[in-house]
Short mmCIF file of N, CA, C and O in Angstrom, two decimals:
data_model
loop_
_atom_site.label_atom_id
_atom_site.label_comp_id
_atom_site.label_asym_id
_atom_site.label_seq_id
_atom_site.Cartn_x
_atom_site.Cartn_y
_atom_site.Cartn_z
N GLN A 1 0.84 -1.18 0.00
CA GLN A 1 0.00 0.00 0.00
C GLN A 1 0.88 1.24 0.00
O GLN A 1 1.85 1.32 0.75
N VAL A 2 0.54 2.17 -0.85
CA VAL A 2 1.27 3.44 -0.95
C VAL A 2 0.27 4.58 -0.83
O VAL A 2 -0.75 4.59 -1.52
N GLN A 3 0.54 5.51 0.04
CA GLN A 3 -0.28 6.71 0.16
C GLN A 3 0.52 7.90 -0.34
O GLN A 3 1.70 8.04 -0.03
N LEU A 4 -0.15 8.74 -1.11
CA LEU A 4 0.52 9.86 -1.77
C LEU A 4 -0.16 11.17 -1.39
O LEU A 4 -1.39 11.26 -1.42
N VAL A 5 0.64 12.16 -1.05
CA VAL A 5 0.11 13.47 -0.68
C VAL A 5 0.86 14.55 -1.46
O VAL A 5 2.08 14.70 -1.30
N GLU A 6 0.12 15.26 -2.29
CA GLU A 6 0.71 16.33 -3.10
C GLU A 6 0.68 17.66 -2.36
O GLU A 6 -0.19 17.90 -1.52
N SER A 7 1.60 18.53 -2.74
CA SER A 7 1.62 19.89 -2.21
C SER A 7 2.33 20.79 -3.22
O SER A 7 2.98 20.29 -4.14
N GLY A 8 2.18 22.09 -3.03
CA GLY A 8 2.91 23.04 -3.86
C GLY A 8 2.09 23.75 -4.92
O GLY A 8 2.60 24.62 -5.62
N GLY A 9 0.83 23.38 -5.05
CA GLY A 9 0.00 24.05 -6.03
C GLY A 9 -0.34 25.47 -5.59
O GLY A 9 -0.05 25.87 -4.46
N GLY A 10 -0.93 26.22 -6.50
CA GLY A 10 -1.32 27.58 -6.17
C GLY A 10 -1.62 28.40 -7.40
O GLY A 10 -1.77 27.86 -8.49
N LEU A 11 -1.69 29.70 -7.21
CA LEU A 11 -1.97 30.64 -8.28
C LEU A 11 -0.67 31.32 -8.70
O LEU A 11 0.09 31.80 -7.86
N VAL A 12 -0.42 31.33 -10.00
CA VAL A 12 0.81 31.94 -10.52
C VAL A 12 0.49 32.63 -11.83
O VAL A 12 -0.46 32.24 -12.54
N GLN A 13 1.25 33.66 -12.14
CA GLN A 13 1.04 34.36 -13.41
C GLN A 13 1.72 33.62 -14.56
O GLN A 13 2.65 32.82 -14.35
N THR A 14 1.26 33.90 -15.75
CA THR A 14 1.89 33.34 -16.95
C THR A 14 3.39 33.63 -16.95
O THR A 14 3.81 34.76 -16.67
N GLY A 15 4.16 32.58 -17.23
CA GLY A 15 5.61 32.71 -17.23
C GLY A 15 6.25 32.39 -15.90
O GLY A 15 7.49 32.29 -15.81
N GLY A 16 5.46 32.22 -14.88
CA GLY A 16 5.97 31.92 -13.55
C GLY A 16 6.33 30.45 -13.38
O GLY A 16 6.23 29.65 -14.31
N SER A 17 6.73 30.13 -12.16
CA SER A 17 7.17 28.77 -11.84
C SER A 17 6.50 28.28 -10.56
O SER A 17 6.15 29.07 -9.68
N LEU A 18 6.34 26.98 -10.50
CA LEU A 18 5.89 26.30 -9.29
C LEU A 18 6.63 24.98 -9.18
O LEU A 18 7.02 24.40 -10.20
N ARG A 19 6.78 24.52 -7.95
CA ARG A 19 7.36 23.21 -7.72
C ARG A 19 6.38 22.38 -6.91
O ARG A 19 6.06 22.72 -5.77
N LEU A 20 5.90 21.32 -7.54
CA LEU A 20 5.00 20.40 -6.86
C LEU A 20 5.82 19.31 -6.18
O LEU A 20 6.83 18.86 -6.72
N SER A 21 5.33 18.89 -5.04
CA SER A 21 5.95 17.79 -4.32
C SER A 21 4.92 16.71 -4.05
O SER A 21 3.73 17.01 -3.89
N CYS A 22 5.37 15.48 -3.99
CA CYS A 22 4.51 14.36 -3.67
C CYS A 22 5.24 13.50 -2.65
O CYS A 22 6.28 12.91 -2.96
N ALA A 23 4.69 13.46 -1.45
CA ALA A 23 5.28 12.65 -0.39
C ALA A 23 4.57 11.31 -0.34
O ALA A 23 3.34 11.25 -0.29
N ALA A 24 5.35 10.25 -0.34
CA ALA A 24 4.80 8.90 -0.36
C ALA A 24 5.10 8.18 0.94
O ALA A 24 6.19 8.31 1.51
N SER A 25 4.13 7.41 1.40
CA SER A 25 4.36 6.56 2.55
C SER A 25 4.62 5.15 2.06
O SER A 25 4.26 4.79 0.94
N GLY A 26 5.21 4.34 2.87
CA GLY A 26 5.48 2.97 2.49
C GLY A 26 6.95 2.73 2.28
O GLY A 26 7.66 3.56 1.71
N ARG A 27 7.40 1.58 2.70
CA ARG A 27 8.83 1.27 2.64
C ARG A 27 9.30 0.92 1.24
O ARG A 27 10.48 0.89 0.97
N THR A 28 8.36 0.63 0.32
CA THR A 28 8.76 0.19 -1.01
C THR A 28 8.62 1.27 -2.07
O THR A 28 8.49 0.98 -3.24
N PHE A 29 8.68 2.52 -1.65
CA PHE A 29 8.53 3.63 -2.60
C PHE A 29 9.50 3.50 -3.76
O PHE A 29 9.15 3.77 -4.90
N SER A 30 10.71 3.08 -3.49
CA SER A 30 11.73 3.02 -4.53
C SER A 30 11.43 1.95 -5.57
O SER A 30 12.10 1.89 -6.60
N SER A 31 10.44 1.10 -5.34
CA SER A 31 10.06 0.07 -6.30
C SER A 31 9.03 0.55 -7.30
O SER A 31 8.69 -0.17 -8.24
N TYR A 32 8.51 1.75 -7.11
CA TYR A 32 7.42 2.26 -7.92
C TYR A 32 7.88 3.32 -8.91
O TYR A 32 8.65 4.22 -8.55
N ALA A 33 7.39 3.19 -10.13
CA ALA A 33 7.48 4.30 -11.06
C ALA A 33 6.47 5.36 -10.62
O ALA A 33 5.42 5.02 -10.06
N MET A 34 6.80 6.61 -10.85
CA MET A 34 5.94 7.70 -10.40
C MET A 34 5.57 8.60 -11.56
O MET A 34 6.39 8.86 -12.46
N GLY A 35 4.36 9.09 -11.51
CA GLY A 35 3.92 9.97 -12.57
C GLY A 35 3.14 11.16 -12.03
O GLY A 35 2.62 11.12 -10.92
N TRP A 36 3.10 12.20 -12.84
CA TRP A 36 2.23 13.36 -12.59
C TRP A 36 1.21 13.39 -13.73
O TRP A 36 1.59 13.35 -14.91
N ILE A 37 -0.02 13.45 -13.35
CA ILE A 37 -1.12 13.50 -14.31
C ILE A 37 -1.99 14.69 -13.94
O ILE A 37 -2.18 14.97 -12.75
N ARG A 38 -2.50 15.38 -14.90
CA ARG A 38 -3.33 16.54 -14.60
C ARG A 38 -4.70 16.42 -15.24
O ARG A 38 -4.87 15.71 -16.22
N GLN A 39 -5.63 17.14 -14.65
CA GLN A 39 -6.99 17.15 -15.20
C GLN A 39 -7.52 18.56 -15.14
O GLN A 39 -7.72 19.12 -14.05
N ALA A 40 -7.73 19.14 -16.28
CA ALA A 40 -8.35 20.45 -16.36
C ALA A 40 -9.86 20.31 -16.26
O ALA A 40 -10.41 19.24 -16.54
N HIS A 41 -10.50 21.38 -15.87
CA HIS A 41 -11.95 21.35 -15.68
C HIS A 41 -12.65 20.93 -16.97
O HIS A 41 -12.43 21.53 -18.03
N GLY A 42 -13.46 19.90 -16.88
CA GLY A 42 -14.23 19.46 -18.02
C GLY A 42 -13.46 18.63 -19.03
O GLY A 42 -14.00 18.31 -20.10
N LYS A 43 -12.22 18.26 -18.71
CA LYS A 43 -11.40 17.49 -19.64
C LYS A 43 -10.95 16.18 -19.00
O LYS A 43 -11.05 15.99 -17.79
N GLU A 44 -10.45 15.28 -19.84
CA GLU A 44 -9.95 14.02 -19.34
C GLU A 44 -8.57 14.21 -18.69
O GLU A 44 -7.88 15.19 -18.95
N ARG A 45 -8.22 13.23 -17.87
CA ARG A 45 -6.90 13.26 -17.28
C ARG A 45 -5.84 13.12 -18.36
O ARG A 45 -5.99 12.37 -19.31
N GLU A 46 -4.74 13.85 -18.17
CA GLU A 46 -3.68 13.92 -19.16
C GLU A 46 -2.34 13.62 -18.50
O GLU A 46 -2.00 14.23 -17.47
N PHE A 47 -1.59 12.70 -19.08
CA PHE A 47 -0.24 12.42 -18.58
C PHE A 47 0.62 13.65 -18.76
O PHE A 47 0.62 14.27 -19.82
N VAL A 48 1.40 13.98 -17.73
CA VAL A 48 2.28 15.14 -17.78
C VAL A 48 3.75 14.72 -17.80
O VAL A 48 4.50 15.09 -18.68
N ALA A 49 4.13 13.93 -16.80
CA ALA A 49 5.53 13.52 -16.68
C ALA A 49 5.61 12.27 -15.82
O ALA A 49 4.74 12.02 -14.99
N GLY A 50 6.66 11.49 -16.04
CA GLY A 50 6.84 10.29 -15.26
C GLY A 50 8.31 9.96 -15.10
O GLY A 50 9.15 10.41 -15.89
N VAL A 51 8.61 9.18 -14.08
CA VAL A 51 9.99 8.78 -13.82
C VAL A 51 10.00 7.32 -13.40
O VAL A 51 9.12 6.85 -12.67
N SER A 52 10.99 6.58 -13.89
CA SER A 52 11.10 5.17 -13.56
C SER A 52 11.45 4.97 -12.08
O SER A 52 11.84 5.91 -11.39
N TRP A 53 11.36 3.73 -11.63
CA TRP A 53 11.57 3.44 -10.21
C TRP A 53 12.95 3.86 -9.73
O TRP A 53 13.12 4.26 -8.59
N ASN A 54 13.94 3.77 -10.62
CA ASN A 54 15.31 4.11 -10.23
C ASN A 54 15.72 5.52 -10.62
O ASN A 54 16.86 5.92 -10.40
N GLY A 55 14.80 6.27 -11.21
CA GLY A 55 15.09 7.65 -11.56
C GLY A 55 15.90 7.82 -12.82
O GLY A 55 16.22 8.96 -13.20
N LEU A 56 16.21 6.74 -13.51
CA LEU A 56 17.09 6.83 -14.67
C LEU A 56 16.38 7.23 -15.95
O LEU A 56 17.00 7.74 -16.88
N ARG A 57 15.08 6.97 -15.99
CA ARG A 57 14.33 7.31 -17.21
C ARG A 57 13.18 8.25 -16.86
O ARG A 57 12.47 8.04 -15.89
N THR A 58 13.05 9.27 -17.65
CA THR A 58 11.96 10.22 -17.48
C THR A 58 11.18 10.35 -18.78
O THR A 58 11.72 10.13 -19.87
N TYR A 59 9.93 10.71 -18.64
CA TYR A 59 9.02 10.82 -19.78
C TYR A 59 8.18 12.08 -19.60
O TYR A 59 7.80 12.43 -18.49
N TYR A 60 7.90 12.73 -20.72
CA TYR A 60 7.14 13.98 -20.68
C TYR A 60 6.13 14.03 -21.81
O TYR A 60 6.38 13.54 -22.91
N ALA A 61 5.03 14.68 -21.52
CA ALA A 61 4.09 15.01 -22.59
C ALA A 61 4.72 16.09 -23.46
O ALA A 61 5.49 16.93 -22.97
N ASP A 62 4.39 16.06 -24.73
CA ASP A 62 4.96 17.06 -25.65
C ASP A 62 4.65 18.47 -25.19
O ASP A 62 5.45 19.39 -25.39
N SER A 63 3.50 18.65 -24.59
CA SER A 63 3.06 19.99 -24.21
C SER A 63 3.89 20.60 -23.09
O SER A 63 3.83 21.82 -22.88
N VAL A 64 4.67 19.78 -22.37
CA VAL A 64 5.44 20.32 -21.24
C VAL A 64 6.95 20.12 -21.42
O VAL A 64 7.73 20.59 -20.57
N LYS A 65 7.36 19.46 -22.47
CA LYS A 65 8.80 19.23 -22.69
C LYS A 65 9.55 20.54 -22.74
O LYS A 65 9.13 21.49 -23.39
N GLY A 66 10.67 20.57 -22.04
CA GLY A 66 11.48 21.78 -22.00
C GLY A 66 11.05 22.78 -20.94
O GLY A 66 11.77 23.73 -20.67
N ARG A 67 9.89 22.56 -20.35
CA ARG A 67 9.38 23.49 -19.32
C ARG A 67 9.27 22.82 -17.96
O ARG A 67 9.49 23.46 -16.94
N PHE A 68 8.91 21.54 -17.95
CA PHE A 68 8.70 20.80 -16.70
C PHE A 68 9.83 19.79 -16.51
O PHE A 68 10.33 19.22 -17.48
N THR A 69 10.17 19.55 -15.25
CA THR A 69 11.17 18.55 -14.93
C THR A 69 10.70 17.71 -13.75
O THR A 69 10.34 18.26 -12.70
N ILE A 70 10.70 16.40 -13.94
CA ILE A 70 10.33 15.49 -12.87
C ILE A 70 11.60 14.91 -12.27
O ILE A 70 12.57 14.64 -12.97
N SER A 71 11.57 14.72 -10.97
CA SER A 71 12.70 14.11 -10.28
C SER A 71 12.17 13.38 -9.06
O SER A 71 11.04 13.62 -8.62
N ARG A 72 13.01 12.50 -8.52
CA ARG A 72 12.59 11.78 -7.33
C ARG A 72 13.75 11.65 -6.37
O ARG A 72 14.91 11.58 -6.78
N GLY A 73 13.40 11.63 -5.10
CA GLY A 73 14.39 11.41 -4.07
C GLY A 73 13.95 10.21 -3.26
O GLY A 73 13.10 10.31 -2.37
N ASN A 74 14.48 9.06 -3.59
CA ASN A 74 14.02 7.83 -2.94
C ASN A 74 14.33 7.82 -1.44
O ASN A 74 13.60 7.22 -0.65
N ALA A 75 15.41 8.48 -1.06
CA ALA A 75 15.73 8.53 0.36
C ALA A 75 14.66 9.30 1.15
O ALA A 75 14.44 9.04 2.33
N LYS A 76 14.00 10.23 0.48
CA LYS A 76 12.98 11.05 1.13
C LYS A 76 11.58 10.64 0.74
O LYS A 76 10.61 11.27 1.13
N ASN A 77 11.46 9.56 -0.04
CA ASN A 77 10.13 9.10 -0.49
C ASN A 77 9.34 10.25 -1.11
O ASN A 77 8.15 10.43 -0.83
N THR A 78 9.99 10.99 -1.98
CA THR A 78 9.34 12.16 -2.56
C THR A 78 9.62 12.25 -4.05
O THR A 78 10.71 11.90 -4.51
N VAL A 79 8.63 12.71 -4.77
CA VAL A 79 8.81 13.00 -6.19
C VAL A 79 8.40 14.45 -6.42
O VAL A 79 7.49 14.95 -5.75
N TYR A 80 9.11 15.11 -7.32
CA TYR A 80 8.90 16.53 -7.56
C TYR A 80 8.54 16.79 -9.01
O TYR A 80 8.90 16.03 -9.91
N LEU A 81 7.86 17.89 -9.22
CA LEU A 81 7.62 18.38 -10.57
C LEU A 81 7.91 19.87 -10.58
O LEU A 81 7.16 20.66 -10.02
N GLN A 82 9.04 20.22 -11.18
CA GLN A 82 9.39 21.62 -11.34
C GLN A 82 8.75 22.13 -12.61
O GLN A 82 9.00 21.59 -13.70
N MET A 83 7.93 23.15 -12.48
CA MET A 83 7.19 23.68 -13.62
C MET A 83 7.62 25.12 -13.87
O MET A 83 7.42 25.99 -13.01
N ASN A 84 8.20 25.35 -15.01
CA ASN A 84 8.66 26.69 -15.40
C ASN A 84 7.89 27.17 -16.62
O ASN A 84 7.25 26.38 -17.32
N SER A 85 7.97 28.46 -16.88
CA SER A 85 7.32 29.07 -18.04
C SER A 85 5.86 28.63 -18.14
O SER A 85 5.39 28.21 -19.21
N LEU A 86 5.17 28.73 -17.06
CA LEU A 86 3.79 28.26 -17.00
C LEU A 86 2.87 29.06 -17.90
O LEU A 86 3.05 30.28 -18.09
N LYS A 87 1.90 28.36 -18.46
CA LYS A 87 0.93 28.95 -19.38
C LYS A 87 -0.48 28.74 -18.81
O LYS A 87 -0.71 27.82 -18.03
N PRO A 88 -1.42 29.55 -19.24
CA PRO A 88 -2.80 29.36 -18.77
C PRO A 88 -3.32 27.94 -19.04
O PRO A 88 -4.10 27.41 -18.23
N GLU A 89 -2.89 27.34 -20.13
CA GLU A 89 -3.36 25.99 -20.44
C GLU A 89 -2.78 24.92 -19.52
O GLU A 89 -3.16 23.76 -19.59
N ASP A 90 -1.86 25.30 -18.64
CA ASP A 90 -1.36 24.37 -17.63
C ASP A 90 -2.28 24.32 -16.41
O ASP A 90 -2.06 23.51 -15.50
N THR A 91 -3.26 25.18 -16.38
CA THR A 91 -4.21 25.20 -15.26
C THR A 91 -4.94 23.87 -15.16
O THR A 91 -5.55 23.41 -16.13
N ALA A 92 -4.87 23.25 -13.99
CA ALA A 92 -5.47 21.93 -13.80
C ALA A 92 -5.25 21.49 -12.36
O ALA A 92 -4.48 22.12 -11.62
N VAL A 93 -5.89 20.41 -12.01
CA VAL A 93 -5.54 19.69 -10.78
C VAL A 93 -4.47 18.69 -11.16
O VAL A 93 -4.64 17.91 -12.10
N TYR A 94 -3.38 18.71 -10.41
CA TYR A 94 -2.25 17.82 -10.68
C TYR A 94 -2.24 16.69 -9.66
O TYR A 94 -2.23 16.93 -8.45
N TYR A 95 -2.20 15.48 -10.18
CA TYR A 95 -2.20 14.29 -9.35
C TYR A 95 -0.85 13.59 -9.44
O TYR A 95 -0.27 13.47 -10.53
N CYS A 96 -0.42 13.11 -8.31
CA CYS A 96 0.75 12.24 -8.23
C CYS A 96 0.23 10.81 -8.21
O CYS A 96 -0.80 10.52 -7.58
N ALA A 97 0.94 9.91 -8.90
CA ALA A 97 0.49 8.53 -8.97
C ALA A 97 1.68 7.58 -8.99
O ALA A 97 2.77 7.95 -9.44
N ALA A 98 1.44 6.37 -8.51
CA ALA A 98 2.50 5.36 -8.41
C ALA A 98 2.09 4.09 -9.13
O ALA A 98 0.94 3.66 -9.05
N LYS A 99 3.07 3.48 -9.79
CA LYS A 99 2.81 2.23 -10.52
C LYS A 99 3.94 1.25 -10.22
O LYS A 99 5.12 1.58 -10.40
N TYR A 100 3.54 0.04 -9.80
CA TYR A 100 4.53 -0.98 -9.47
C TYR A 100 4.88 -1.71 -10.76
O TYR A 100 4.16 -2.58 -11.22
N THR A 101 6.00 -1.31 -11.36
CA THR A 101 6.41 -1.91 -12.62
C THR A 101 7.89 -1.63 -12.89
O THR A 101 8.42 -0.60 -12.46
N SER A 102 8.51 -2.55 -13.61
CA SER A 102 9.88 -2.34 -14.07
C SER A 102 9.91 -1.89 -15.52
O SER A 102 10.99 -1.61 -16.06
N TYR A 103 8.72 -1.81 -16.14
CA TYR A 103 8.64 -1.50 -17.57
C TYR A 103 7.84 -0.24 -17.82
O TYR A 103 7.02 -0.17 -18.71
N TYR A 104 8.08 0.75 -17.02
CA TYR A 104 7.30 1.97 -17.08
C TYR A 104 7.70 2.81 -18.29
O TYR A 104 8.88 3.00 -18.59
N THR A 105 6.66 3.32 -19.00
CA THR A 105 6.91 4.21 -20.13
C THR A 105 5.97 5.40 -20.13
O THR A 105 5.69 6.01 -21.16
N GLY A 106 5.45 5.73 -18.94
CA GLY A 106 4.53 6.86 -18.85
C GLY A 106 3.09 6.40 -18.92
O GLY A 106 2.78 5.24 -18.68
N GLY A 107 2.19 7.33 -19.23
CA GLY A 107 0.79 6.99 -19.39
C GLY A 107 -0.07 7.33 -18.18
O GLY A 107 0.38 7.99 -17.24
N ARG A 108 -1.32 6.85 -18.20
CA ARG A 108 -2.30 7.22 -17.18
C ARG A 108 -2.73 6.05 -16.31
O ARG A 108 -3.63 6.18 -15.48
N ASP A 109 -2.07 4.90 -16.45
CA ASP A 109 -2.45 3.70 -15.72
C ASP A 109 -1.55 3.53 -14.49
O ASP A 109 -0.36 3.23 -14.63
N TYR A 110 -2.12 3.70 -13.28
CA TYR A 110 -1.34 3.63 -12.06
C TYR A 110 -2.09 2.85 -10.99
O TYR A 110 -3.30 2.69 -11.05
N ASP A 111 -1.34 2.39 -10.02
CA ASP A 111 -1.92 1.61 -8.93
C ASP A 111 -2.45 2.48 -7.80
O ASP A 111 -3.42 2.11 -7.13
N TYR A 112 -1.79 3.59 -7.55
CA TYR A 112 -2.17 4.47 -6.45
C TYR A 112 -2.17 5.92 -6.92
O TYR A 112 -1.34 6.31 -7.74
N TRP A 113 -3.09 6.68 -6.32
CA TRP A 113 -3.24 8.09 -6.68
C TRP A 113 -3.32 8.95 -5.43
O TRP A 113 -3.85 8.53 -4.40
N GLY A 114 -2.79 10.17 -5.55
CA GLY A 114 -2.99 11.16 -4.51
C GLY A 114 -4.30 11.90 -4.71
O GLY A 114 -5.04 11.61 -5.66
N GLN A 115 -4.57 12.85 -3.83
CA GLN A 115 -5.81 13.61 -3.89
C GLN A 115 -5.73 14.79 -4.85
O GLN A 115 -6.77 15.35 -5.21
N GLY A 116 -4.54 15.17 -5.23
CA GLY A 116 -4.39 16.25 -6.19
C GLY A 116 -4.08 17.59 -5.54
O GLY A 116 -4.44 17.84 -4.39
N THR A 117 -3.43 18.44 -6.30
CA THR A 117 -3.16 19.82 -5.88
C THR A 117 -3.47 20.73 -7.07
O THR A 117 -3.13 20.41 -8.21
N GLU A 118 -4.13 21.82 -6.80
CA GLU A 118 -4.62 22.67 -7.87
C GLU A 118 -3.59 23.71 -8.28
O GLU A 118 -3.00 24.39 -7.44
N VAL A 119 -3.43 23.83 -9.59
CA VAL A 119 -2.54 24.83 -10.16
C VAL A 119 -3.37 25.74 -11.06
O VAL A 119 -4.09 25.24 -11.95
N THR A 120 -3.28 27.03 -10.82
CA THR A 120 -3.98 28.01 -11.64
C THR A 120 -2.98 29.01 -12.19
O THR A 120 -2.24 29.63 -11.42
N VAL A 121 -2.96 29.14 -13.51
CA VAL A 121 -2.06 30.08 -14.16
C VAL A 121 -2.89 31.19 -14.78
O VAL A 121 -3.71 30.94 -15.66
N SER A 122 -2.69 32.38 -14.29
CA SER A 122 -3.48 33.52 -14.77
C SER A 122 -2.79 34.17 -15.96
O SER A 122 -1.57 34.22 -16.05
N SER A 123 -3.60 34.68 -16.86
CA SER A 123 -3.05 35.31 -18.08
C SER A 123 -2.83 36.80 -17.87
O SER A 123 -3.23 37.36 -16.86
#
């Protein structure tokens, strides 16, 4: 069982930055691939970024490449999403999610989900 708690969301102007954090409970955090998925109002959930269990492979949606960076600190059971050059279309609830797999390649299929943190980018 893995419990995930996101933090770091808020209101920011276009071009600004935010850093989201996801704190995970459980001794086997380092065995899970981690992802950030977002859902804008009235839209489906969208994969944003993901990182393999060992942190060696990262994956990004085309819409955030070059602007967002995912990283993980297994010693701290935490995964981060650094978001730079934010745009109004980045406005969404951002969810942290965990998937127990050695063959992670991103996507929206995960075993555990956090409650989400809201990001609003004003124009």
